[in-house]
Amino acid sequence: MNPIILGIESSCDETSAAVIRGDVIFSNVIAGQKVHEEYGGVVPELASRAHQQNIIPVVHKAMKDAGVKPDDISAVAFTRGPGLMGSLMVGTSFAKGFALARKIPLIEVNHLQAHVLAHFIQEPDQKHAVPEFPFLCLLVSGGNSQIVLVRDFLDMEIIGQTIDDAAGEAFDKCAKVMGLPYPGGPLIDKLAREGNPEAFEFSRPVVANLDYSFSGLKTSFLYFLRDHVRKDPDFVEHNKKDLCASLQKTIIDILMEKLVAAAEQTGIKEITLAGGVSANSGLRQAFWDGKEKYGWNIYIPKFAYTTDNAAMIAITGLFKYRKKEFVGQDVAPFARMVI
Ligand code: KG4
């Protein structure tokens, strides 16, 4: 019989709980935290307090939406890391308590592996195609930019990664410089649709191998704006759409150049996208272009499974459940976990 797994995610500023039966999702409840908006970024202490307030109602709703009772749950999977220590503590402690009270297995999940495995979440009504092993995953979020070689569900290797800022961070930091609210990625995406991507040219990093760098782009963008604003104080206001379009194109080109190289080097044509930045319309289009140009089979998960969510924790929990990879009550969160 298919196990029913409760997934818990609390690594950053989203408290989420999900219930999965086999690989079919029955609920995925996500509570965001508005409290950070006025600070232009996530404030760790406020995040952990909000998780404490949210966790019980969120789990309660996830079970209610799925139509299951605590007795029905076969195992509880939680994000062990990477993430903010205080935030991870809340989810970890809750999961431990739940597993102990119900006498069910406890499963630790690496948040980054979970982003990759989000491709395997199925909906109750309709099955969709999933990538075949081995596949490549471009994992791009607020904290990560990596190319992952995925040999099996729990056998992954990072073959390229950022040496400084993440792609999402580049979007968010450049947006902040333009006076846009946090998180700036979605807004840049929106404004870029009406701008000219060729209007401005920004410097591109030269980084060895399949690695990325985004901090230079952020700095050159800052100096570029400063020089123009000196001459015209309304420069940003007058050119916002073109700035967004040109910046977005630069970030996407940087991401795609290394992904194309990775596909060529490995000979892999199963190409997947994961993480919050995968919501970006330009990046999605670049994937479709890759399908045309290089004959890739591309896979992009549903938006709800690309940003931080517990459905991806639950599906990863399923693969670990099948291999009986359980942990004891002495497990502690791990802020700097790698794939
Ligand atoms: O995976 P995620 O939800 O969590 C973190 O790693 O924090 O990713 C959030 C990141 C933020 O940097 C946000 O600006 C970016 O994803 N993002 C986008 C878009 N939607 C979210 N970046 C560009 N275009 C978007 N449409």
Short mmCIF file of C-alpha atoms and ligand atoms in Angstrom, two decimals:
data_model
loop_
_atom_site.label_atom_id
_atom_site.label_comp_id
_atom_site.label_asym_id
_atom_site.label_seq_id
_atom_site.Cartn_x
_atom_site.Cartn_y
_atom_site.Cartn_z
CA MET A 1 0.00 0.00 0.00
CA ASN A 2 1.18 3.53 -0.71
CA PRO A 3 2.45 5.35 2.38
CA ILE A 4 0.88 8.65 3.41
CA ILE A 5 3.62 11.16 4.19
CA LEU A 6 3.32 14.49 5.96
CA GLY A 7 5.91 17.00 4.71
CA ILE A 8 7.03 20.04 6.71
CA GLU A 9 8.99 22.98 5.27
CA SER A 10 10.25 25.92 7.35
CA SER A 11 13.70 26.77 6.00
CA CYS A 12 13.18 30.45 5.20
CA ASP A 13 10.07 32.62 5.26
CA GLU A 14 7.36 30.15 4.21
CA THR A 15 5.70 27.78 6.65
CA SER A 16 4.34 24.88 4.67
CA ALA A 17 2.81 21.45 5.23
CA ALA A 18 1.73 18.88 2.65
CA VAL A 19 0.22 15.43 2.54
CA ILE A 20 1.20 12.97 -0.18
CA ARG A 21 -0.06 9.42 -0.79
CA GLY A 22 2.51 7.56 -2.86
CA ASP A 23 3.58 10.25 -5.35
CA VAL A 24 0.13 11.87 -5.52
CA ILE A 25 -0.30 15.17 -3.72
CA PHE A 26 -3.43 15.67 -1.63
CA SER A 27 -2.68 19.02 0.00
CA ASN A 28 0.04 21.66 -0.01
CA VAL A 29 -0.59 24.56 2.36
CA ILE A 30 1.82 27.50 2.30
CA ALA A 31 1.72 30.44 4.72
CA GLY A 32 3.92 33.35 3.63
CA GLN A 33 5.25 35.96 6.05
CA LYS A 34 4.30 39.54 5.30
CA VAL A 35 6.26 40.76 8.31
CA HIS A 36 9.51 41.02 6.26
CA GLU A 37 8.19 43.32 3.54
CA GLU A 38 9.12 46.60 5.19
CA TYR A 39 12.73 45.45 5.73
CA GLY A 40 13.52 44.60 2.09
CA GLY A 41 14.63 41.06 2.99
CA VAL A 42 13.97 38.22 5.41
CA VAL A 43 14.68 39.02 9.08
CA PRO A 44 15.69 35.65 10.61
CA GLU A 45 14.38 36.25 14.13
CA LEU A 46 11.00 37.43 12.85
CA ALA A 47 10.86 34.43 10.50
CA SER A 48 11.28 31.88 13.29
CA ARG A 49 8.63 33.60 15.43
CA ALA A 50 6.18 33.56 12.52
CA HIS A 51 6.92 29.86 11.91
CA GLN A 52 6.04 29.15 15.53
CA GLN A 53 2.71 30.90 15.10
CA ASN A 54 1.96 29.26 11.75
CA ILE A 55 3.11 25.68 12.08
CA ILE A 56 0.16 24.12 13.92
CA PRO A 57 -2.63 25.80 11.89
CA VAL A 58 -0.77 25.03 8.64
CA VAL A 59 -0.34 21.31 9.48
CA HIS A 60 -3.93 21.17 10.67
CA LYS A 61 -5.17 22.63 7.38
CA ALA A 62 -2.94 20.35 5.29
CA MET A 63 -4.44 17.27 6.98
CA LYS A 64 -7.96 18.65 6.73
CA ASP A 65 -7.57 19.50 3.01
CA ALA A 66 -6.21 16.00 2.36
CA GLY A 67 -9.00 14.38 4.36
CA VAL A 68 -6.60 12.50 6.63
CA LYS A 69 -6.26 12.20 10.40
CA PRO A 70 -2.99 12.01 12.35
CA ASP A 71 -3.56 8.25 12.68
CA ASP A 72 -3.41 7.84 8.88
CA ILE A 73 0.09 9.32 8.50
CA SER A 74 2.82 6.71 7.79
CA ALA A 75 5.85 9.00 8.26
CA VAL A 76 6.78 12.65 8.73
CA ALA A 77 9.43 14.30 6.53
CA PHE A 78 10.94 17.69 7.37
CA THR A 79 13.50 20.12 5.93
CA ARG A 80 16.72 19.65 7.86
CA GLY A 81 18.60 22.29 5.86
CA PRO A 82 19.97 24.38 4.32
CA GLY A 83 18.21 27.44 5.67
CA LEU A 84 17.91 29.82 8.60
CA MET A 85 18.77 28.03 11.83
CA GLY A 86 15.89 29.41 13.92
CA SER A 87 13.36 28.69 11.17
CA LEU A 88 14.65 25.15 10.62
CA MET A 89 14.43 24.52 14.38
CA VAL A 90 10.68 25.11 14.34
CA GLY A 91 9.93 22.58 11.59
CA THR A 92 12.44 20.06 12.93
CA SER A 93 11.06 20.24 16.47
CA PHE A 94 7.49 19.93 15.25
CA ALA A 95 8.31 16.92 13.07
CA LYS A 96 10.18 15.21 15.91
CA GLY A 97 7.28 15.74 18.29
CA PHE A 98 4.77 14.47 15.72
CA ALA A 99 6.82 11.34 14.94
CA LEU A 100 7.35 10.62 18.63
CA ALA A 101 3.68 11.06 19.53
CA ARG A 102 2.44 8.94 16.60
CA LYS A 103 5.30 6.40 16.84
CA ILE A 104 6.04 6.76 13.11
CA PRO A 105 9.33 7.13 11.20
CA LEU A 106 11.03 10.52 10.97
CA ILE A 107 12.69 11.48 7.66
CA GLU A 108 15.17 14.33 7.20
CA VAL A 109 15.13 16.09 3.84
CA ASN A 110 17.72 18.23 2.10
CA HIS A 111 15.81 21.27 0.83
CA LEU A 112 17.90 21.47 -2.36
CA GLN A 113 17.37 17.81 -3.25
CA ALA A 114 13.68 18.42 -2.66
CA HIS A 115 13.63 21.29 -5.19
CA VAL A 116 15.05 18.87 -7.78
CA LEU A 117 12.60 16.08 -6.89
CA ALA A 118 9.57 18.40 -7.14
CA HIS A 119 9.35 17.16 -10.76
CA PHE A 120 7.98 13.85 -9.51
CA ILE A 121 4.94 15.24 -7.68
CA GLN A 122 1.77 14.01 -9.39
CA GLU A 123 -1.74 15.50 -9.22
CA PRO A 124 -4.72 13.31 -8.23
CA ASP A 125 -6.55 13.80 -11.54
CA GLN A 126 -3.84 13.52 -14.18
CA LYS A 127 -0.34 12.01 -14.39
CA HIS A 128 2.33 14.06 -16.14
CA ALA A 129 5.61 12.96 -17.74
CA VAL A 130 8.64 12.94 -15.45
CA PRO A 131 12.32 13.27 -16.40
CA GLU A 132 14.34 10.13 -17.06
CA PHE A 133 17.63 9.50 -15.30
CA PRO A 134 20.21 10.82 -15.75
CA PHE A 135 18.95 14.38 -16.08
CA LEU A 136 20.30 17.88 -15.50
CA CYS A 137 18.54 20.34 -13.24
CA LEU A 138 19.11 24.09 -13.27
CA LEU A 139 18.29 24.96 -9.67
CA VAL A 140 17.84 28.71 -9.34
CA SER A 141 16.44 30.38 -6.23
CA GLY A 142 17.06 33.27 -3.87
CA GLY A 143 19.92 31.38 -2.25
CA ASN A 144 21.19 29.01 -4.93
CA SER A 145 22.25 28.78 -8.56
CA GLN A 146 23.45 25.32 -9.42
CA ILE A 147 23.55 22.80 -12.21
CA VAL A 148 22.81 19.41 -10.71
CA LEU A 149 23.51 16.08 -12.40
CA VAL A 150 20.77 13.74 -11.16
CA ARG A 151 21.62 10.03 -11.56
CA ASP A 152 18.81 8.69 -9.39
CA PHE A 153 16.24 9.98 -6.88
CA LEU A 154 18.80 10.29 -4.11
CA ASP A 155 22.01 10.31 -6.16
CA MET A 156 22.86 13.86 -7.22
CA GLU A 157 26.03 15.79 -7.93
CA ILE A 158 26.52 19.54 -8.27
CA ILE A 159 28.53 20.07 -11.46
CA GLY A 160 28.33 23.87 -11.48
CA GLN A 161 27.38 26.52 -8.94
CA THR A 162 27.66 30.17 -8.11
CA ILE A 163 30.86 31.30 -6.48
CA ASP A 164 29.10 34.31 -4.90
CA ASP A 165 25.49 35.59 -5.27
CA ALA A 166 22.56 33.50 -6.48
CA ALA A 167 20.54 34.41 -9.58
CA GLY A 168 17.50 35.30 -7.45
CA GLU A 169 19.71 37.48 -5.30
CA ALA A 170 20.92 39.30 -8.43
CA PHE A 171 17.28 39.98 -9.39
CA ASP A 172 16.40 41.10 -5.85
CA LYS A 173 19.48 43.28 -5.26
CA CYS A 174 19.27 45.03 -8.64
CA ALA A 175 15.55 45.61 -8.03
CA LYS A 176 16.36 47.21 -4.69
CA VAL A 177 18.84 49.57 -6.39
CA MET A 178 16.02 50.62 -8.74
CA GLY A 179 13.75 51.30 -5.75
CA LEU A 180 11.50 48.28 -6.36
CA PRO A 181 10.03 46.43 -3.36
CA TYR A 182 11.28 43.03 -2.13
CA PRO A 183 11.33 40.43 -3.61
CA GLY A 184 12.18 42.21 -6.85
CA GLY A 185 12.42 39.15 -9.15
CA PRO A 186 8.72 38.90 -10.01
CA LEU A 187 8.47 42.67 -10.58
CA ILE A 188 11.49 42.78 -12.87
CA ASP A 189 9.90 39.92 -14.81
CA LYS A 190 6.65 41.88 -15.15
CA LEU A 191 8.28 45.17 -16.18
CA ALA A 192 10.72 43.39 -18.53
CA ARG A 193 7.83 42.16 -20.68
CA GLU A 194 7.26 45.74 -21.87
CA GLY A 195 10.91 46.74 -22.18
CA ASN A 196 13.64 46.39 -24.80
CA PRO A 197 16.16 43.71 -23.78
CA GLU A 198 18.77 45.19 -26.12
CA ALA A 199 18.51 48.73 -24.70
CA PHE A 200 21.45 48.43 -22.30
CA GLU A 201 24.48 46.19 -22.09
CA PHE A 202 25.80 44.96 -18.75
CA SER A 203 29.07 43.23 -18.06
CA ARG A 204 29.10 39.44 -18.02
CA PRO A 205 31.29 37.38 -15.73
CA VAL A 206 34.10 35.19 -16.94
CA VAL A 207 34.08 32.18 -14.63
CA ALA A 208 35.83 28.85 -15.13
CA ASN A 209 34.09 25.52 -15.73
CA LEU A 210 30.33 25.33 -15.18
CA ASP A 211 30.33 27.81 -12.30
CA TYR A 212 28.42 31.07 -12.07
CA SER A 213 29.03 34.52 -10.61
CA PHE A 214 26.42 37.24 -10.14
CA SER A 215 27.93 39.70 -7.68
CA GLY A 216 29.89 41.55 -10.39
CA LEU A 217 26.71 42.11 -12.39
CA LYS A 218 25.02 43.60 -9.32
CA THR A 219 27.96 45.95 -8.69
CA SER A 220 28.29 47.05 -12.32
CA PHE A 221 24.51 47.64 -12.43
CA LEU A 222 24.80 49.85 -9.35
CA TYR A 223 27.65 51.92 -10.86
CA PHE A 224 25.86 52.10 -14.20
CA LEU A 225 22.76 53.59 -12.54
CA ARG A 226 24.81 55.94 -10.35
CA ASP A 227 26.59 57.42 -13.38
CA HIS A 228 23.33 57.95 -15.26
CA VAL A 229 21.38 59.30 -12.28
CA ARG A 230 24.09 61.95 -11.80
CA LYS A 231 23.25 63.32 -15.25
CA ASP A 232 19.50 62.66 -15.10
CA PRO A 233 17.91 62.18 -11.65
CA ASP A 234 14.87 60.55 -13.27
CA PHE A 235 16.94 58.10 -15.32
CA VAL A 236 15.60 55.00 -13.55
CA GLU A 237 12.00 56.19 -13.71
CA HIS A 238 12.26 56.96 -17.43
CA ASN A 239 14.01 53.70 -18.33
CA LYS A 240 12.63 51.20 -15.83
CA LYS A 241 11.17 48.76 -18.34
CA ASP A 242 14.25 48.76 -20.58
CA LEU A 243 16.52 48.40 -17.56
CA CYS A 244 14.50 45.42 -16.32
CA ALA A 245 14.39 43.79 -19.76
CA SER A 246 18.13 44.22 -20.35
CA LEU A 247 19.04 43.04 -16.86
CA GLN A 248 16.78 40.01 -17.08
CA LYS A 249 18.22 39.07 -20.47
CA THR A 250 21.75 39.28 -19.06
CA ILE A 251 20.91 37.01 -16.09
CA ILE A 252 19.17 34.47 -18.34
CA ASP A 253 22.03 34.45 -20.86
CA ILE A 254 24.52 33.81 -18.04
CA LEU A 255 22.41 30.93 -16.70
CA MET A 256 21.75 29.35 -20.09
CA GLU A 257 25.33 29.55 -21.39
CA LYS A 258 26.59 27.21 -18.65
CA LEU A 259 23.53 24.96 -18.84
CA VAL A 260 24.07 24.47 -22.58
CA ALA A 261 27.75 23.70 -21.89
CA ALA A 262 26.73 21.18 -19.20
CA ALA A 263 24.32 19.46 -21.59
CA GLU A 264 27.03 19.25 -24.26
CA GLN A 265 29.68 17.95 -21.86
CA THR A 266 27.45 15.25 -20.39
CA GLY A 267 25.49 14.43 -23.55
CA ILE A 268 22.28 14.68 -21.50
CA LYS A 269 19.12 16.01 -23.15
CA GLU A 270 16.71 15.62 -20.22
CA ILE A 271 16.81 19.16 -18.86
CA THR A 272 14.82 20.38 -15.87
CA LEU A 273 14.29 23.67 -14.08
CA ALA A 274 13.67 24.17 -10.35
CA GLY A 275 13.64 26.84 -7.62
CA GLY A 276 11.82 30.16 -7.25
CA VAL A 277 13.50 31.86 -10.23
CA SER A 278 11.98 29.20 -12.52
CA ALA A 279 8.84 31.35 -12.36
CA ASN A 280 10.64 33.83 -14.59
CA SER A 281 8.90 34.04 -17.96
CA GLY A 282 12.10 34.82 -19.86
CA LEU A 283 13.91 31.83 -18.37
CA ARG A 284 10.97 29.56 -19.18
CA GLN A 285 11.07 30.82 -22.76
CA ALA A 286 14.82 30.15 -22.89
CA PHE A 287 14.04 26.53 -21.94
CA TRP A 288 11.50 26.26 -24.75
CA ASP A 289 14.12 27.72 -27.10
CA GLY A 290 16.57 25.06 -25.84
CA LYS A 291 14.03 22.38 -26.73
CA GLU A 292 13.85 23.74 -30.28
CA LYS A 293 17.52 24.41 -30.73
CA TYR A 294 19.16 21.45 -28.99
CA GLY A 295 16.39 18.83 -29.03
CA TRP A 296 16.11 18.86 -25.24
CA ASN A 297 13.23 17.25 -23.38
CA ILE A 298 12.36 19.98 -20.90
CA TYR A 299 10.52 19.74 -17.58
CA ILE A 300 9.31 22.72 -15.55
CA PRO A 301 7.26 22.00 -12.41
CA LYS A 302 3.99 23.69 -11.57
CA PHE A 303 4.67 27.11 -10.03
CA ALA A 304 3.38 26.07 -6.57
CA TYR A 305 6.12 23.42 -6.43
CA THR A 306 8.98 25.68 -7.53
CA THR A 307 9.03 28.18 -4.65
CA ASP A 308 9.47 26.92 -1.10
CA ASN A 309 6.77 24.33 -0.40
CA ALA A 310 6.23 21.17 1.63
CA ALA A 311 4.96 19.08 -1.31
CA MET A 312 8.56 18.71 -2.49
CA ILE A 313 9.61 17.73 1.04
CA ALA A 314 6.89 15.09 1.14
CA ILE A 315 7.84 13.57 -2.26
CA THR A 316 11.49 13.41 -1.20
CA GLY A 317 10.26 11.81 2.02
CA LEU A 318 8.55 9.13 -0.10
CA PHE A 319 11.79 8.17 -1.88
CA LYS A 320 13.62 7.98 1.44
CA TYR A 321 10.74 6.03 3.02
CA ARG A 322 11.05 3.41 0.28
CA LYS A 323 14.74 3.01 1.15
CA LYS A 324 13.98 3.10 4.89
CA GLU A 325 16.24 6.12 5.34
CA PHE A 326 14.94 7.25 8.72
CA VAL A 327 16.53 9.38 11.43
CA GLY A 328 16.35 9.32 15.22
CA GLN A 329 15.16 11.92 17.71
CA ASP A 330 18.74 13.21 18.08
CA VAL A 331 18.69 14.77 14.57
CA ALA A 332 19.48 18.50 14.51
CA PRO A 333 18.89 21.09 11.78
CA PHE A 334 21.81 21.95 9.53
CA ALA A 335 22.01 25.54 8.20
CA ARG A 336 24.67 24.88 5.53
CA MET A 337 23.66 21.57 4.00
CA VAL A 338 24.81 20.79 0.42
CA ILE A 339 23.33 18.35 -2.08
O1 KG4 B 1 13.01 29.26 -4.18
P1 KG4 B 1 12.57 30.55 -3.60
O2 KG4 B 1 11.11 30.73 -3.35
O3 KG4 B 1 13.24 30.79 -2.21
C1 KG4 B 1 14.49 31.24 -1.90
O4 KG4 B 1 15.51 30.61 -2.26
O5 KG4 B 1 14.54 32.31 -1.23
O6 KG4 B 1 13.10 31.69 -4.56
C2 KG4 B 1 12.82 33.05 -4.34
C3 KG4 B 1 13.59 33.85 -5.39
C4 KG4 B 1 13.63 35.32 -5.07
O7 KG4 B 1 14.95 35.77 -5.28
C5 KG4 B 1 12.67 35.91 -6.10
O8 KG4 B 1 12.98 37.22 -6.48
C6 KG4 B 1 12.87 34.96 -7.25
O9 KG4 B 1 12.95 33.69 -6.66
N1 KG4 B 1 11.74 34.99 -8.19
C7 KG4 B 1 11.85 35.46 -9.45
C8 KG4 B 1 10.55 35.35 -10.03
N2 KG4 B 1 9.70 34.84 -9.08
C9 KG4 B 1 10.46 34.60 -7.97
N3 KG4 B 1 12.90 35.93 -10.13
C10 KG4 B 1 12.69 36.31 -11.40
N4 KG4 B 1 11.49 36.27 -12.01
C11 KG4 B 1 10.40 35.79 -11.37
N5 KG4 B 1 9.21 35.74 -11.99
#
